[in-house]
PDB file of C-alpha atoms in Angstrom:
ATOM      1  CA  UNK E   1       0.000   0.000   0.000  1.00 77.00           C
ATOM      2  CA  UNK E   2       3.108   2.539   1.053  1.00 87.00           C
ATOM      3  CA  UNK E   3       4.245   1.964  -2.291  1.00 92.00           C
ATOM      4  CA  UNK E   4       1.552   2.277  -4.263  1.00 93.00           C
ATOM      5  CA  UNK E   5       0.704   5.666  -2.192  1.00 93.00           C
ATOM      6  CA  UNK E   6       3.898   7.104  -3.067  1.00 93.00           C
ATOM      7  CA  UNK E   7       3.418   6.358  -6.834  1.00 95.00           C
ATOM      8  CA  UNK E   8      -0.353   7.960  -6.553  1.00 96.00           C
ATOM      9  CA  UNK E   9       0.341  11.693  -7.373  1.00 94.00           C
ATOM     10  CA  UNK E  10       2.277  10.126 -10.431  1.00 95.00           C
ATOM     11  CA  UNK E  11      -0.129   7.414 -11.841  1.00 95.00           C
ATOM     12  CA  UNK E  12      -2.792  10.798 -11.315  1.00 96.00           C
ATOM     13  CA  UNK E  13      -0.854  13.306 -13.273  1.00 96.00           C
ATOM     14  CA  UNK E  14      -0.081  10.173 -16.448  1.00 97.00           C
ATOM     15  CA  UNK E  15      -3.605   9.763 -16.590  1.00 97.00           C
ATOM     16  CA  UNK E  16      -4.930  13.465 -16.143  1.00 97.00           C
ATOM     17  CA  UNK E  17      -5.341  14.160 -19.754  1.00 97.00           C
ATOM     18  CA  UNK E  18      -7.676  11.066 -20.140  1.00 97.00           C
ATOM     19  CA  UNK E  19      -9.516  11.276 -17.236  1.00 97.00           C
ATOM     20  CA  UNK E  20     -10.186  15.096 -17.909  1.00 97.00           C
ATOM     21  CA  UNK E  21     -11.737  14.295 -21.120  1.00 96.00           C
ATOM     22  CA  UNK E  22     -13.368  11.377 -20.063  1.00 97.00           C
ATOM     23  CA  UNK E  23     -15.343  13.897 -17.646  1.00 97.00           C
ATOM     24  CA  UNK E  24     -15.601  16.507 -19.310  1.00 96.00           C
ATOM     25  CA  UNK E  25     -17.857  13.663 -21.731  1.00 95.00           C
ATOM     26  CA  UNK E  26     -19.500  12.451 -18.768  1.00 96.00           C
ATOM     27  CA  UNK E  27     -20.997  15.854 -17.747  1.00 95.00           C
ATOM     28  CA  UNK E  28     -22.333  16.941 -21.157  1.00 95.00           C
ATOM     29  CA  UNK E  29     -24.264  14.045 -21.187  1.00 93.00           C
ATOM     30  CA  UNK E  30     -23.803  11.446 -18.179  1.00 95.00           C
ATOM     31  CA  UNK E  31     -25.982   7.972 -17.976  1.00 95.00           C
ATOM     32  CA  UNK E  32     -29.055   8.017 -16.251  1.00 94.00           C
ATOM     33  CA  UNK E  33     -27.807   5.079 -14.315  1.00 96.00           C
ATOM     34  CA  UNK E  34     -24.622   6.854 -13.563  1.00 96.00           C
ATOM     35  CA  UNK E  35     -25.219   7.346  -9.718  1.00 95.00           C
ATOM     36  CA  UNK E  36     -26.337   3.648  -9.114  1.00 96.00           C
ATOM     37  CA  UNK E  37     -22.918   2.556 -10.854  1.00 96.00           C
ATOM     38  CA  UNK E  38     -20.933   4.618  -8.988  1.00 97.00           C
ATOM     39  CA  UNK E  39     -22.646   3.211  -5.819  1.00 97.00           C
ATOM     40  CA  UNK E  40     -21.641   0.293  -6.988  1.00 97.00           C
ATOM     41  CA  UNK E  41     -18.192   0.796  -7.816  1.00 98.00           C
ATOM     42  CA  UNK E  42     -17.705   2.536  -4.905  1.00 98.00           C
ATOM     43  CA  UNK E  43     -19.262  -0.362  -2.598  1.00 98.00           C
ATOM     44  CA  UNK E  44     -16.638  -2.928  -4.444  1.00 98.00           C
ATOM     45  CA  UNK E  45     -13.760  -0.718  -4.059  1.00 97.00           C
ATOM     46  CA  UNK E  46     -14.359  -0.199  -0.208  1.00 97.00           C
ATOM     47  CA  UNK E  47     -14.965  -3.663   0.541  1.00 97.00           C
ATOM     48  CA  UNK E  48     -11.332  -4.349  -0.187  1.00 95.00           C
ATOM     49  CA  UNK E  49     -10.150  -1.048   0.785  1.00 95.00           C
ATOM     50  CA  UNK E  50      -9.276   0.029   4.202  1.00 95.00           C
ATOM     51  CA  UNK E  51      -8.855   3.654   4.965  1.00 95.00           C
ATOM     52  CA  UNK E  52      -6.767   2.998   8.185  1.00 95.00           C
ATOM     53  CA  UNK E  53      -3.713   1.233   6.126  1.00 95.00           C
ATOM     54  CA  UNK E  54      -3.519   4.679   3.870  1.00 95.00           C
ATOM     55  CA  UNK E  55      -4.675   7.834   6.043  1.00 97.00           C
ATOM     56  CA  UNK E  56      -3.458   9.859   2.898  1.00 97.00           C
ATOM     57  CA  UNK E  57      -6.298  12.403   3.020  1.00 97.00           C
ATOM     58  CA  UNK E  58      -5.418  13.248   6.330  1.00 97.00           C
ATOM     59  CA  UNK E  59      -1.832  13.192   6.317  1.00 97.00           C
ATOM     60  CA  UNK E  60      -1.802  15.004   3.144  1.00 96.00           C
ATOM     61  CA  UNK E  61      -4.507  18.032   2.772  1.00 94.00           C
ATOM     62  CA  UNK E  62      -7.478  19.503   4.963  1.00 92.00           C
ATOM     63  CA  UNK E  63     -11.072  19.427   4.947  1.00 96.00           C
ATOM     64  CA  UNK E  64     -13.195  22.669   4.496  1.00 96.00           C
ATOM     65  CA  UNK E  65     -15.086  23.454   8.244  1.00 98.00           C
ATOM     66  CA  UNK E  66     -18.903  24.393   7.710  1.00 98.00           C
ATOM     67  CA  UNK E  67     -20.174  26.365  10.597  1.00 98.00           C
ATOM     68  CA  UNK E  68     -21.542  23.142  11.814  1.00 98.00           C
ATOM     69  CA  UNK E  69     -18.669  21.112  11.958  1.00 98.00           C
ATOM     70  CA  UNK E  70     -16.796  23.904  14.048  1.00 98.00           C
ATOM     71  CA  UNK E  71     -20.050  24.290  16.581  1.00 98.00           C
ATOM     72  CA  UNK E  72     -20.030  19.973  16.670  1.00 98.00           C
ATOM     73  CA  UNK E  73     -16.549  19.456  17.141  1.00 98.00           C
ATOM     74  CA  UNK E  74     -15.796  22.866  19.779  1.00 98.00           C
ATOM     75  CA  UNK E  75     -18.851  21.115  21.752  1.00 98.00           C
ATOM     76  CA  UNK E  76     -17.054  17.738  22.017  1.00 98.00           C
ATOM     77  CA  UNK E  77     -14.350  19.352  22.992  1.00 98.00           C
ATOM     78  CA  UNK E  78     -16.028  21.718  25.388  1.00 98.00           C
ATOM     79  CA  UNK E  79     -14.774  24.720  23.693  1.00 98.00           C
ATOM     80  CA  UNK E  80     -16.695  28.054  22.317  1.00 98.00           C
ATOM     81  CA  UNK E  81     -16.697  28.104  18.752  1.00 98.00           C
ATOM     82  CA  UNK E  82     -14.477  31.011  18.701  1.00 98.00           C
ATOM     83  CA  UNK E  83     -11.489  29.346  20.968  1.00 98.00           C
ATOM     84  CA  UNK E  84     -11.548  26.034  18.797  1.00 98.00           C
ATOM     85  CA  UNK E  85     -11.386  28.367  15.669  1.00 98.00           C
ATOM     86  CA  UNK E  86      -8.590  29.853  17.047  1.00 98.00           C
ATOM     87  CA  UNK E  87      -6.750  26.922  17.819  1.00 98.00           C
ATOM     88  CA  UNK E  88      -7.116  24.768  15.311  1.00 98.00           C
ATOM     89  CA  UNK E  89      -8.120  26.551  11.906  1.00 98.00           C
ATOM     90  CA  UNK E  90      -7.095  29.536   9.469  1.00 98.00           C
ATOM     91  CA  UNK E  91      -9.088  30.782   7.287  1.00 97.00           C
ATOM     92  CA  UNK E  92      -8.062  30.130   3.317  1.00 96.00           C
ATOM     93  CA  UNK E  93      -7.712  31.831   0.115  1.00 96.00           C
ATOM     94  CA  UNK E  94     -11.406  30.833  -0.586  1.00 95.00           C
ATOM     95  CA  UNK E  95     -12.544  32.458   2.511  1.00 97.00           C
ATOM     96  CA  UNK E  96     -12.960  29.156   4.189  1.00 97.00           C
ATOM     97  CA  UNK E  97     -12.133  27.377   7.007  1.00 98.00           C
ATOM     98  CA  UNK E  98      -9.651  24.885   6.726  1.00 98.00           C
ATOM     99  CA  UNK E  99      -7.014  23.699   9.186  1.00 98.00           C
ATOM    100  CA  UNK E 100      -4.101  25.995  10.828  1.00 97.00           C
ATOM    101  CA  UNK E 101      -1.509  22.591   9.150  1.00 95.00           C
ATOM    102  CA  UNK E 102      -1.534  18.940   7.794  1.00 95.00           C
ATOM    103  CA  UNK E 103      -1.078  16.146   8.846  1.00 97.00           C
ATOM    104  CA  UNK E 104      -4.508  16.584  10.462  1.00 97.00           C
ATOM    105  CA  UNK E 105      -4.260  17.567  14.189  1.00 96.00           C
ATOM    106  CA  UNK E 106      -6.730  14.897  15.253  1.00 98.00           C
ATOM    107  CA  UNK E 107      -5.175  11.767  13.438  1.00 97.00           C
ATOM    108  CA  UNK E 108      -3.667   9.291  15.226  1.00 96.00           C
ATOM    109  CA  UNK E 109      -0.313   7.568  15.186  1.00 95.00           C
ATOM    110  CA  UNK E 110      -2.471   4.479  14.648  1.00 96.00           C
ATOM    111  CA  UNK E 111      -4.360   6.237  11.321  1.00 96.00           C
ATOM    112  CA  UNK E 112      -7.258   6.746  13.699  1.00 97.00           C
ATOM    113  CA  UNK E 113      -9.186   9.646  13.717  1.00 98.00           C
ATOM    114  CA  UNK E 114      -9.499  11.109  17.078  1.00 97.00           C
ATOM    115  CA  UNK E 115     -12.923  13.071  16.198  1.00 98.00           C
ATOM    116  CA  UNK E 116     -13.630  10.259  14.173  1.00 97.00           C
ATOM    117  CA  UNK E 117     -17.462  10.285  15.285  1.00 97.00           C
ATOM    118  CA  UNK E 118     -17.708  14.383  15.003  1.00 98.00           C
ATOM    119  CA  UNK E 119     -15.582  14.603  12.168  1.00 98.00           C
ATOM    120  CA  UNK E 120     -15.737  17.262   9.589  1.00 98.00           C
ATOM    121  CA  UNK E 121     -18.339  16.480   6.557  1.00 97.00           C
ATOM    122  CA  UNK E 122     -16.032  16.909   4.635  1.00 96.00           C
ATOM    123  CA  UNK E 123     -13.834  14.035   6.118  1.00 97.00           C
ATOM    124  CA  UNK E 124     -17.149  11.412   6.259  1.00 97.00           C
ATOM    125  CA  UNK E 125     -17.905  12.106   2.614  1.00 96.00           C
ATOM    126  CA  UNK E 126     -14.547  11.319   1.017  1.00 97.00           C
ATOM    127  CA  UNK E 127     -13.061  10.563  -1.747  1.00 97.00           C
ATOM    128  CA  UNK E 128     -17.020  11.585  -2.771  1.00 96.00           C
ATOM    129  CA  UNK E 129     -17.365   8.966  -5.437  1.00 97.00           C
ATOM    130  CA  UNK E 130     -20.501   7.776  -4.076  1.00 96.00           C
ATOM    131  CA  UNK E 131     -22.075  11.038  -4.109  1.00 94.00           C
ATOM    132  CA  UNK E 132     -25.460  11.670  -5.976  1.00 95.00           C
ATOM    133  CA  UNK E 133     -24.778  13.566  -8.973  1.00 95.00           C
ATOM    134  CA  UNK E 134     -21.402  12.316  -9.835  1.00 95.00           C
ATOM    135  CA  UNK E 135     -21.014  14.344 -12.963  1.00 94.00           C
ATOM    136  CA  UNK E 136     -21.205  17.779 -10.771  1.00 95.00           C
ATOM    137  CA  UNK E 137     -17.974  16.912  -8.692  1.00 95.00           C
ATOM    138  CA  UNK E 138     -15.668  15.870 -11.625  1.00 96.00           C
ATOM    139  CA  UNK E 139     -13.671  18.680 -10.737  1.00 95.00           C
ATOM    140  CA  UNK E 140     -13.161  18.079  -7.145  1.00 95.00           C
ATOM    141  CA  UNK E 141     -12.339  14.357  -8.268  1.00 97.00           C
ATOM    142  CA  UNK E 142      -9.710  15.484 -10.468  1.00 96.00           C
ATOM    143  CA  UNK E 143      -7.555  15.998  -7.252  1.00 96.00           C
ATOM    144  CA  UNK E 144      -8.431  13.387  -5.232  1.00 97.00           C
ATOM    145  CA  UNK E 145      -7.336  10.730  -7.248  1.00 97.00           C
ATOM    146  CA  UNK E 146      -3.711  11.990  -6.566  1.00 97.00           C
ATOM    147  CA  UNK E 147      -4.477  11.405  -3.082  1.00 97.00           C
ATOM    148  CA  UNK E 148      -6.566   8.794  -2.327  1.00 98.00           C
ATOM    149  CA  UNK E 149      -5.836   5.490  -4.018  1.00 97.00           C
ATOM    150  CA  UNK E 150      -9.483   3.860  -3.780  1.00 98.00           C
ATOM    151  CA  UNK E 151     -10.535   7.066  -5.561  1.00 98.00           C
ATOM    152  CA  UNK E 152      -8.236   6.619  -7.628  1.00 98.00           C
ATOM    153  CA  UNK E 153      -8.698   2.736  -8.534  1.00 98.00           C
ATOM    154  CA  UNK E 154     -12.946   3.985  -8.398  1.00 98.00           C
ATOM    155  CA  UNK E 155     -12.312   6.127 -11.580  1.00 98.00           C
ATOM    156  CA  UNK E 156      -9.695   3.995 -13.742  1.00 98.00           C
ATOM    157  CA  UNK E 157     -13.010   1.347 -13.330  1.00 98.00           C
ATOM    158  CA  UNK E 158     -15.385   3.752 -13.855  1.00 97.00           C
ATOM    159  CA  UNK E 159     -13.469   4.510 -17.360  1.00 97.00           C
ATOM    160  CA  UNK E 160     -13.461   0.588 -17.917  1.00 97.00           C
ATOM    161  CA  UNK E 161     -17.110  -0.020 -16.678  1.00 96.00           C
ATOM    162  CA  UNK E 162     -19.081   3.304 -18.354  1.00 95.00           C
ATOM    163  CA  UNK E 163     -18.468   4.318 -21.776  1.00 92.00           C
ATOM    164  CA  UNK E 164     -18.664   7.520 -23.279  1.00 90.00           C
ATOM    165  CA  UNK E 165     -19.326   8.365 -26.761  1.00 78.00           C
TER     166      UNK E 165
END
């Protein structure tokens, strides 16, 4: 897995051309089974994948903090929202909250989250691929197939499974 982790961002950037193109095909006109297959591919993928052996997300980039992840997680912690923004977050170039530095403060030695159950929604929604809609968050797939690999396996069998004309 360490291996194939380090030769992600490379495998993403040899096929970015492809997989561009194949998306920018699938969003002109995408299948209208297109979010039960992704389901799908998704569900096979994470049956054999487990996050806790990678941890790449979190060692390597930060989720975006709605206003109600930073209200759930200060309360968990005890904290006003204010202090936990302080210690923990920055605001971005996008005007949004993200964390103050990565690796993420709350993972674990162990890959374990330590706000795994009041976790960001950003952070239980990744890699996205079984998101409704698919076609809409092509874009924000783009990069995570350089950093997750079960993203990353998802959409090289997506461009197998689902052709495009």
């Amino acid at each position: 897995m360490d291996e194939f982790i380090e030769q992600l961002p490379n495998l993403a950037k040899d096929k970015h051309k492809e997989t561009a193109v194949y998306f920018k095909k699938l969003k002109r006109k995408p299948p209208k089974d297109l979010d039960y297959q992704m389901q799908e591919l998704h569900d096979e993928e994470f049956a054999q994948t487990d996050c806790l052996e990678c941890a790449n997300c979190c060692k390597t980039t930060g989720p975006l903090f709605t206003d109600r992840d930073i209200s759930r997680i200060a309360k968990h912690f005890r904290m006003k929202d204010a202090q936990f923004i302080d210690t923990y977050l920055r605001i971005d170039e996008d005007n949004d909250y993200v964390l103050q530095e990565v690796p993420c403060t709350f993972l674990g030695a162990d890959n374990y989250c330590m706000i795994y159950d009041v976790r960001p929604k950003a952070c239980a929604e990744f890699p996205h691929t079984d998101r409704k809609k698919f076609q809409q968050i092509t874009n924000i797939t783009l990069k995570n197939v350089a950093i997750c690999p079960a993203a990353y396996n998802i959409v090289e069998k997506m461009k197998e499974r689902i052709k495009l004309k």
